[in-house]
Coordinates of C-alpha atoms in Angstrom, one line a residue:
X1 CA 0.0 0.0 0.0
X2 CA 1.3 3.8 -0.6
X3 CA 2.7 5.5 1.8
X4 CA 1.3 9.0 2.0
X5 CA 3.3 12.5 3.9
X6 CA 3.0 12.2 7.6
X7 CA -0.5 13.1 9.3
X8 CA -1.0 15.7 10.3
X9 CA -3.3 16.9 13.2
X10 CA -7.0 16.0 12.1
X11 CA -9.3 17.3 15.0
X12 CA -10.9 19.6 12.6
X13 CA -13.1 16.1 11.3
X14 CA -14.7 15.7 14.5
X15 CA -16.9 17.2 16.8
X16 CA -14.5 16.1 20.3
X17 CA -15.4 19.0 23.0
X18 CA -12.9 21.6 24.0
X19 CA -10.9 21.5 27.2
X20 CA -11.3 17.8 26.7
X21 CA -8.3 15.4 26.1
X22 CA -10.0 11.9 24.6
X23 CA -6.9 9.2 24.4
X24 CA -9.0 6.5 24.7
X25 CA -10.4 5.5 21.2
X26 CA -9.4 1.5 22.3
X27 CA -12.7 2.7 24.4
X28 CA -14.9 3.9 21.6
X29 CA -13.6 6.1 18.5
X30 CA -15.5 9.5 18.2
X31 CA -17.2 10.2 15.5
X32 CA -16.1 11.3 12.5
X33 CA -18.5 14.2 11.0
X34 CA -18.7 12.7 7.8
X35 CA -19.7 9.2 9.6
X36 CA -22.4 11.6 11.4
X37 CA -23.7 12.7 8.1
X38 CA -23.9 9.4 6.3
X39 CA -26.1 8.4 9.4
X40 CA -28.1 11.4 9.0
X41 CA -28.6 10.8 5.9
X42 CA -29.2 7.1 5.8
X43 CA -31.9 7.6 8.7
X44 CA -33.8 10.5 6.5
X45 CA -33.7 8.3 3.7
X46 CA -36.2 5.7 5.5
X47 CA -38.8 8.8 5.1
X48 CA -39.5 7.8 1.7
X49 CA -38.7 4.0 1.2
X50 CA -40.5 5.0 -2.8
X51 CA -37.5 5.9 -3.4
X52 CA -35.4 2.6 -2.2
X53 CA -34.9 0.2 -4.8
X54 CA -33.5 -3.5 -4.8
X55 CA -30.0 -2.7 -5.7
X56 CA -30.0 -0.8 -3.0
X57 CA -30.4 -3.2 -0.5
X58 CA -26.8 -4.8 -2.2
X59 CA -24.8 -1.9 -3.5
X60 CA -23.6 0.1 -0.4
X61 CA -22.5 -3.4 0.9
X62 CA -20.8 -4.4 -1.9
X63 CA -18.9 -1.7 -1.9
X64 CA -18.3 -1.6 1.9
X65 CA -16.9 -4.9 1.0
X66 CA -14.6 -4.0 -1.9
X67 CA -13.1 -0.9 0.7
X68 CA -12.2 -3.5 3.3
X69 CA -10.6 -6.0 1.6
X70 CA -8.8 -3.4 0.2
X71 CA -7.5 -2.2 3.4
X72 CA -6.6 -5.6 4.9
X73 CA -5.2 -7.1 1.9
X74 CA -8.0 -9.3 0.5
X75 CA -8.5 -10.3 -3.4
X76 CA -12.0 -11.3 -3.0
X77 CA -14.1 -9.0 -1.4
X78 CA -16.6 -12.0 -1.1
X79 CA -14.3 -13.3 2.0
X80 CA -15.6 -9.9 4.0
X81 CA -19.1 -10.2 5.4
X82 CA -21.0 -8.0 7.8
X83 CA -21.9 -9.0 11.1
X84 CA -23.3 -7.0 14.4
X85 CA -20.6 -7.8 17.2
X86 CA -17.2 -10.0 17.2
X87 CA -19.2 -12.2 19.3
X88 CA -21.4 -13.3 16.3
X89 CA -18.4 -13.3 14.3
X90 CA -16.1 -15.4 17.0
X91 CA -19.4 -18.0 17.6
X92 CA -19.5 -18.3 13.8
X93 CA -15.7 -19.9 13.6
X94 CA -16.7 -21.6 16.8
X95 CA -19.4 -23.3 15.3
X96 CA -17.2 -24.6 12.7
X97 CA -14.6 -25.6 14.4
X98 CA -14.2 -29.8 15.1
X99 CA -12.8 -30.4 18.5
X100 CA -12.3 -33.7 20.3
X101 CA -11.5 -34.7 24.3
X102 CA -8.0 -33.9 25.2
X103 CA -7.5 -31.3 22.1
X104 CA -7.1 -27.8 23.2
X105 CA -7.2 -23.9 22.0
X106 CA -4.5 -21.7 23.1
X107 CA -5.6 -18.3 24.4
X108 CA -3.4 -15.1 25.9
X109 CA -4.4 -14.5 29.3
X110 CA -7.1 -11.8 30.3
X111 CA -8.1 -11.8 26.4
X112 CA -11.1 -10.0 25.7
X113 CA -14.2 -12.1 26.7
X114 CA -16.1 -12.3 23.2
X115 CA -12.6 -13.7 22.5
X116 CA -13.0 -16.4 25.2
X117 CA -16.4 -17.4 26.1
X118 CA -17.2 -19.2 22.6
X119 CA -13.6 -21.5 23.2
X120 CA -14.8 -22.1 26.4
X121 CA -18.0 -23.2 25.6
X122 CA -17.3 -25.4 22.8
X123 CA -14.2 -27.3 25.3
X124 CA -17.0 -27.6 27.8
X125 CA -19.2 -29.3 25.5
X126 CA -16.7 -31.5 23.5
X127 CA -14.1 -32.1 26.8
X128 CA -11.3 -29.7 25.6
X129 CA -9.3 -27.8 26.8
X130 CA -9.2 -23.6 27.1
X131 CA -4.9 -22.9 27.6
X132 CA -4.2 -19.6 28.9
X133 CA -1.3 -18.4 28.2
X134 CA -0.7 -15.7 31.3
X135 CA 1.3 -12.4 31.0
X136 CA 5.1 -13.0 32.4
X137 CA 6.2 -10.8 35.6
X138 CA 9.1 -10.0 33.6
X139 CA 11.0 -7.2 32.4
X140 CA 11.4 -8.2 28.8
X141 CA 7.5 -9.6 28.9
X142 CA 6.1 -8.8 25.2
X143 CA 8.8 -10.8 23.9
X144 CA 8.8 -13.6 26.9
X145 CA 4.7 -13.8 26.4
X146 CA 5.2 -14.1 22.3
X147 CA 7.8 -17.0 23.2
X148 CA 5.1 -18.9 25.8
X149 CA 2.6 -18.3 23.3
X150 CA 4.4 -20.6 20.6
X151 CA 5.5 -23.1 23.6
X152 CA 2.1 -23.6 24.2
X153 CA 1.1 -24.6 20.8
X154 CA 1.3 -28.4 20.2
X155 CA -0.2 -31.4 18.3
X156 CA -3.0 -31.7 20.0
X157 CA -3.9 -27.3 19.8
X158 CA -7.2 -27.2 17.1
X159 CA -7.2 -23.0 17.5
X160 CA -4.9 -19.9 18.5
X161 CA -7.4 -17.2 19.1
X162 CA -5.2 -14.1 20.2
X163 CA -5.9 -10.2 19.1
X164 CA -3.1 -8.6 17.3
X165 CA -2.7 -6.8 20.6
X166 CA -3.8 -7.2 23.4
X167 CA -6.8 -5.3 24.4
X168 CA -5.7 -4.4 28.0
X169 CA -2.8 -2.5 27.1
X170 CA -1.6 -2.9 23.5
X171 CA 0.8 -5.6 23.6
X172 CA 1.8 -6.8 20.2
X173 CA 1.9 -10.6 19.5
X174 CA 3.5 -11.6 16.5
X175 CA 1.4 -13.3 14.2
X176 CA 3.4 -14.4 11.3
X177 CA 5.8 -16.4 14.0
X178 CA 2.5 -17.7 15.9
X179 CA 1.1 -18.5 12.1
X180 CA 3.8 -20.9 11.4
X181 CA 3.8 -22.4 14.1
X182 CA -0.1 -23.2 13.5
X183 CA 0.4 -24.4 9.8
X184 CA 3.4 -27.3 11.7
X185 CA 0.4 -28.7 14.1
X186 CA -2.2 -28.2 11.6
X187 CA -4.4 -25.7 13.8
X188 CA -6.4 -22.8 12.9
X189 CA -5.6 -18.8 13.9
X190 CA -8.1 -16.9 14.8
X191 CA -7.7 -13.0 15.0
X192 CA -9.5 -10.6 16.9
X193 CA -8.2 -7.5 15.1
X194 CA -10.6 -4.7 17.1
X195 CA -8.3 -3.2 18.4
X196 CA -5.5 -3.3 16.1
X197 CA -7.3 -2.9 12.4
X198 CA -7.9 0.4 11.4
X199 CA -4.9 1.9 13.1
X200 CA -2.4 -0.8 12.9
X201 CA -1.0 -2.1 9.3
X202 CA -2.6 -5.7 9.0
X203 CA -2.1 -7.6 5.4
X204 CA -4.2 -10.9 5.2
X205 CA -2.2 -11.9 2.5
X206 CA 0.8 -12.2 4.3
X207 CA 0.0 -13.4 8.1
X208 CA -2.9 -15.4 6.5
X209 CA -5.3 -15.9 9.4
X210 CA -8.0 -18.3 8.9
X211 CA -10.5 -15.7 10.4
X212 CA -10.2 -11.9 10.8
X213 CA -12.9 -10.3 13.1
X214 CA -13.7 -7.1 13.8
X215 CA -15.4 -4.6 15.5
X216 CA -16.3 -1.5 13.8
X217 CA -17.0 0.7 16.4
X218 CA -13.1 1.7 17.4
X219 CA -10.0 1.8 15.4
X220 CA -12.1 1.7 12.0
X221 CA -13.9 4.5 13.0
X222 CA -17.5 3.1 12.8
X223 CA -20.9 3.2 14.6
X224 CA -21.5 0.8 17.5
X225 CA -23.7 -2.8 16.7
X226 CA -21.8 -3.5 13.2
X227 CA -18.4 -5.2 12.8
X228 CA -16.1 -6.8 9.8
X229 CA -15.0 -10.5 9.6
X230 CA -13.0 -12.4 6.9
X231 CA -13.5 -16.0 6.4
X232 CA -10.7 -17.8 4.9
X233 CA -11.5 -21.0 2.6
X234 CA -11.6 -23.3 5.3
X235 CA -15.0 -22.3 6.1
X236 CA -16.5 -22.3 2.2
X237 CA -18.8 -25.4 3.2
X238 CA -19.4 -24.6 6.9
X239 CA -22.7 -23.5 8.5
X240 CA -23.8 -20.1 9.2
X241 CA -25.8 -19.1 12.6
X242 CA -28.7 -18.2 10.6
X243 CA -30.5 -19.0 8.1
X244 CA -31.7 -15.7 6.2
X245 CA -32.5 -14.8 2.5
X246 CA -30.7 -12.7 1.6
X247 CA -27.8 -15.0 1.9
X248 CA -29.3 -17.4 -0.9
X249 CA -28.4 -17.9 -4.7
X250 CA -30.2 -15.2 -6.7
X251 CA -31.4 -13.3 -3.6
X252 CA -31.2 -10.4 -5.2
X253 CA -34.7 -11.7 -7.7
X254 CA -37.3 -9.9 -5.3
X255 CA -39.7 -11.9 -7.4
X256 CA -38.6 -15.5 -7.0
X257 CA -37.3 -15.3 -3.4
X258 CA -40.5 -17.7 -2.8
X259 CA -38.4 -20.6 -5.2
X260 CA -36.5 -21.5 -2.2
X261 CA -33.1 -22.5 -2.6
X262 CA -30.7 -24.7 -0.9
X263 CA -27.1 -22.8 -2.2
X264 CA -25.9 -19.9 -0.8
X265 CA -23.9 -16.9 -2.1
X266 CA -20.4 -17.4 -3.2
X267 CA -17.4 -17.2 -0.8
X268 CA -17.8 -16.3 3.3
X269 CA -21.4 -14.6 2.2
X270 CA -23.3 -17.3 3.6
X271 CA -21.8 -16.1 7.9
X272 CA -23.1 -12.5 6.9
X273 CA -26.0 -11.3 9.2
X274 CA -29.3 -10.7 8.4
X275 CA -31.0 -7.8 7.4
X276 CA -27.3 -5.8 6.4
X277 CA -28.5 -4.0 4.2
X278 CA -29.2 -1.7 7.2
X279 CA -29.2 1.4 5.3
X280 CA -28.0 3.3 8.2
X281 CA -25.0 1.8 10.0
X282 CA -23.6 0.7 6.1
X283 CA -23.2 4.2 4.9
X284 CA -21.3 5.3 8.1
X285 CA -19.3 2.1 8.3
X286 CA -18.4 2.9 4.8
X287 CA -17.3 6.7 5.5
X288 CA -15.3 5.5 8.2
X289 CA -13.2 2.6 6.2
X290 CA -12.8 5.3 3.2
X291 CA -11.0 8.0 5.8
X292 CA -9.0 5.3 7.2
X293 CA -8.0 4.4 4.5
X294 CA -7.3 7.9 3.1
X295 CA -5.0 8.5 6.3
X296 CA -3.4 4.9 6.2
X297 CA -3.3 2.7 9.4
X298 CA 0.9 3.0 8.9
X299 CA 0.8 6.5 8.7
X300 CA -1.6 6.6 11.8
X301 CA 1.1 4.8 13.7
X302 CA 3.7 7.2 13.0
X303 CA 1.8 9.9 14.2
X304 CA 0.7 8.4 17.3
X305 CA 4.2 7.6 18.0
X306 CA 5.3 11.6 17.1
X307 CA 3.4 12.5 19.6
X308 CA 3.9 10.1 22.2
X309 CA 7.6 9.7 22.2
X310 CA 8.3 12.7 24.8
X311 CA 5.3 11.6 26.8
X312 CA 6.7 8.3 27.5
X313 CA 10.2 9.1 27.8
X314 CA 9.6 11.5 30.9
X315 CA 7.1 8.5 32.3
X316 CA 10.1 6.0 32.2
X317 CA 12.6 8.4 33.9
X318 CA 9.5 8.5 36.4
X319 CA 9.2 5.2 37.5
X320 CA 6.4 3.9 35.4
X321 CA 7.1 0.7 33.0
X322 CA 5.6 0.7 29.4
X323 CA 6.4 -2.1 27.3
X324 CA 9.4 -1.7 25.0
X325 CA 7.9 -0.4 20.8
X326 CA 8.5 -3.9 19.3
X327 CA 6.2 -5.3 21.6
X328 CA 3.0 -2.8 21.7
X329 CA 1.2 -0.8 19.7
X330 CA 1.8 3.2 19.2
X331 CA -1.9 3.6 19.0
X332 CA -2.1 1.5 22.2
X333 CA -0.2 0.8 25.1
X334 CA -0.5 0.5 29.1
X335 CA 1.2 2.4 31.6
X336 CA 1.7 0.3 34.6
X337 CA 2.7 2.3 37.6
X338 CA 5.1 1.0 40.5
X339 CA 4.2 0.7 44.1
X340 CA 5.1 4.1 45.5
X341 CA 2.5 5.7 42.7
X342 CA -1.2 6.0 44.3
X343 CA -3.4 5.1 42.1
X344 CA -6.3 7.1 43.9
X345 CA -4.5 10.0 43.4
X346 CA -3.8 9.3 40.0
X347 CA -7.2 8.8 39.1
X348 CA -8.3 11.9 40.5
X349 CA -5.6 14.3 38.9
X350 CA -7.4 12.8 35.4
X351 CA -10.7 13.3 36.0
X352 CA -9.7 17.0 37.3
X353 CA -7.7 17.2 34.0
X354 CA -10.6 16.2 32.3
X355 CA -8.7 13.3 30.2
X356 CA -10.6 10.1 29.3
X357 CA -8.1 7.0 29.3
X358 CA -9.4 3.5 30.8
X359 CA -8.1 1.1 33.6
X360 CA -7.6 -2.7 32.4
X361 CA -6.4 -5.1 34.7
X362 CA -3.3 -3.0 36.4
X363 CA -2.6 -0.9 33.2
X364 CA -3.5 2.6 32.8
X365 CA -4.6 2.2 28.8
X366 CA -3.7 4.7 26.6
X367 CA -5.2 5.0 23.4
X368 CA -4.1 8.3 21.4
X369 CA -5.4 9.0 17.8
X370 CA -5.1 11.6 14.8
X371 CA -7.1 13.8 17.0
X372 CA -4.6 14.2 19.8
X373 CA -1.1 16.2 19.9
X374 CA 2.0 16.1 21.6
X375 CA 1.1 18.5 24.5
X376 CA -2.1 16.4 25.7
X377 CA -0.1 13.9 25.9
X378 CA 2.6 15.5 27.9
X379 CA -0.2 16.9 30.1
X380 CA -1.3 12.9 30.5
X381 CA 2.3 12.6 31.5
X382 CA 2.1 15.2 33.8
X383 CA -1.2 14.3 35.5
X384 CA 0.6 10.7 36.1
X385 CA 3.5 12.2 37.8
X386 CA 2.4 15.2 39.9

């Protein structure tokens, strides 16, 4: 993909309230104004359904599709579907998946539930096993957790399900190691990419997960209820949760959707959820994708990092620990304090500072984005500190 000139400050495209500091888009992205208008517009259009015709319910999906592979290095745009959370997505691969007793799915520790629950279910029900790979106490622990992560892969492992980073506080695994070491035991990888895709470069072509699933509503920008998945060609001749028309051979023949029929659509389109069409959340998922993809999730990193770098520097000399760049995200990373930091107080110089970051597991979770700069991140910095 292209490389454009570095970002520069983008506030201007959103509607973020002044003497507010937002880093915390792992949270929920703001919204961008043209996503607010294409939801404006989608919802006015439902006034006068006269003017809605068949193609319509196909067309803004099609080429919601087409932008997406696009960005994540698909060929087919038929591999993307839409779906309304990554838990439909996630309990879609989970349906599909063929586990026996004593087979197991590797997990990191603390992963994000939607991530979790459907492995666990399905070892519950078919007497497998859920391994958790936990965080090392260490100081090198990206690259310690990466190494335990392939440990724990063996013969008997059916599924790695992992995020590109982890949700809590942006540490990176690295996939295309973890990917080969899936194709030796013959098991599938599974990626939750919401909190990575959008903001953080991620080529299907070349990590080749068997699934991709995402949710829309953060790092691509989107509204909240609709998400992104790819489907790989393991799951051409798998089974879908539902059963819905539109996902049928011909659906688009208004007129003969009464001659039932048994195929489906070609590629992944059979897992796509009903009724998405929705001719709301489709036009503001598909302004979102296009400015992500105008600003590039490569360039978005370099940015992030510009105006981070100072930020972090004076946090280390400080005491706190973040994890070393190789091992986390720009866009996303945790700041873990030491013993002699109070957290109370902490938590109150933010909130009297008026910035929004989150609290996952014992990491302060930082999640800066186009719309921040260098000093609101030095005032983060200070708020820590002070």
């Amino acid at each position: 993909m292209q490389k454009t000139a570095m970002l520069r400050l983008q506030r201007s495209k959103f509607s973020l309230a002044h003497g507010t500091i937002y880093l915390n888009c792992a949270y929920m992205s703001p919204l961008l104004k043209s996503v607010e208008k294409a939801g404006i517009n989608g919802m006015l259009r439902k006034q006068n359904p006269f003017d809605v015709s068949v193609a319509d319910f196909f067309t803004d999906t099609e080429t919601l599709r087409s932008e997406y592979a696009s960005l994540i290095g698909v060929k087919d745009p038929k591999r993307i579907v839409v779906i309304p959370s990554v838990s439909y997505g996630m309990a879609t691969v989970a349906k599909n998946v063929r586990i026996s007793a004593g087979e197991n799915i590797v997990v990191a520790g603390e992963q994000f539930p939607s991530n979790y629950y459907p492995w666990q279910k399905l070892c519950e029900e078919r007497a497998g096993r859920v391994k958790v790979v936990t965080a090392p106490e260490v100081p090198a622990r990206g690259q310690v957790w990466n190494e335990l992560i392939l440990d724990a892969i063996d013969t008997k492992t059916k599924v790695v399900a992992l995020g590109h980073v982890h949700w809590a506080d942006g540490t990176r695994f690295q996939l295309e190691q973890i990917r080969q070491r899936t194709r030796e035991v013959g098991a599938l990888l599974v990626i939750d990419g919401t909190q990575s895709v959008g903001a953080l470069p991620f080529d299907v072509s070349t990590i080749q997960p068997d699934a991709l699933i995402c949710g829309g509503y953060k790092w691509l920008m989107g509204p909240y209820s609709i998400g992104l998945a790819y489907y790989s060609e393991y799951f051409d001749n798998g089974s879908p949760l539902e059963e819905n028309w539109i996902n049928r051979q011909d659906s688009e023949n208004f007129a003969g959707l009464v001659n039932y029929r048994s195929q489906y659509q070609p590629g992944a389109l059979r897992y796509e959820v009903g009724e998405h069409s929705n001719f709301i959340l489709i036009p503001m998922m598909l302004a979102a994708v296009r400015q992500v993809a105008q600003w590039q999730p490569e360039n978005i990193q370099r940015y992030c990092h510009q105006i981070s770098a100072k930020a972090i520097e004076w946090l280390l000399r400080e005491g706190f620990r973040v994890e070393e760049p190789q091992f986390r995200g720009q866009h996303l990373f945790g700041i873990r304090a030491q013993r002699h930091h109070d957290l109370e107080k902490i938590r109150q110089r933010l909130i009297k500072a008026k910035i929004s970051v989150s609290v996952r597991g014992d990491a302060i979770r930082v999640s800066p984005h186009v719309y921040n700069t260098e000093q609101e991140m030095m005032q983060l910095a200070a708020a820590l500190i002070h």
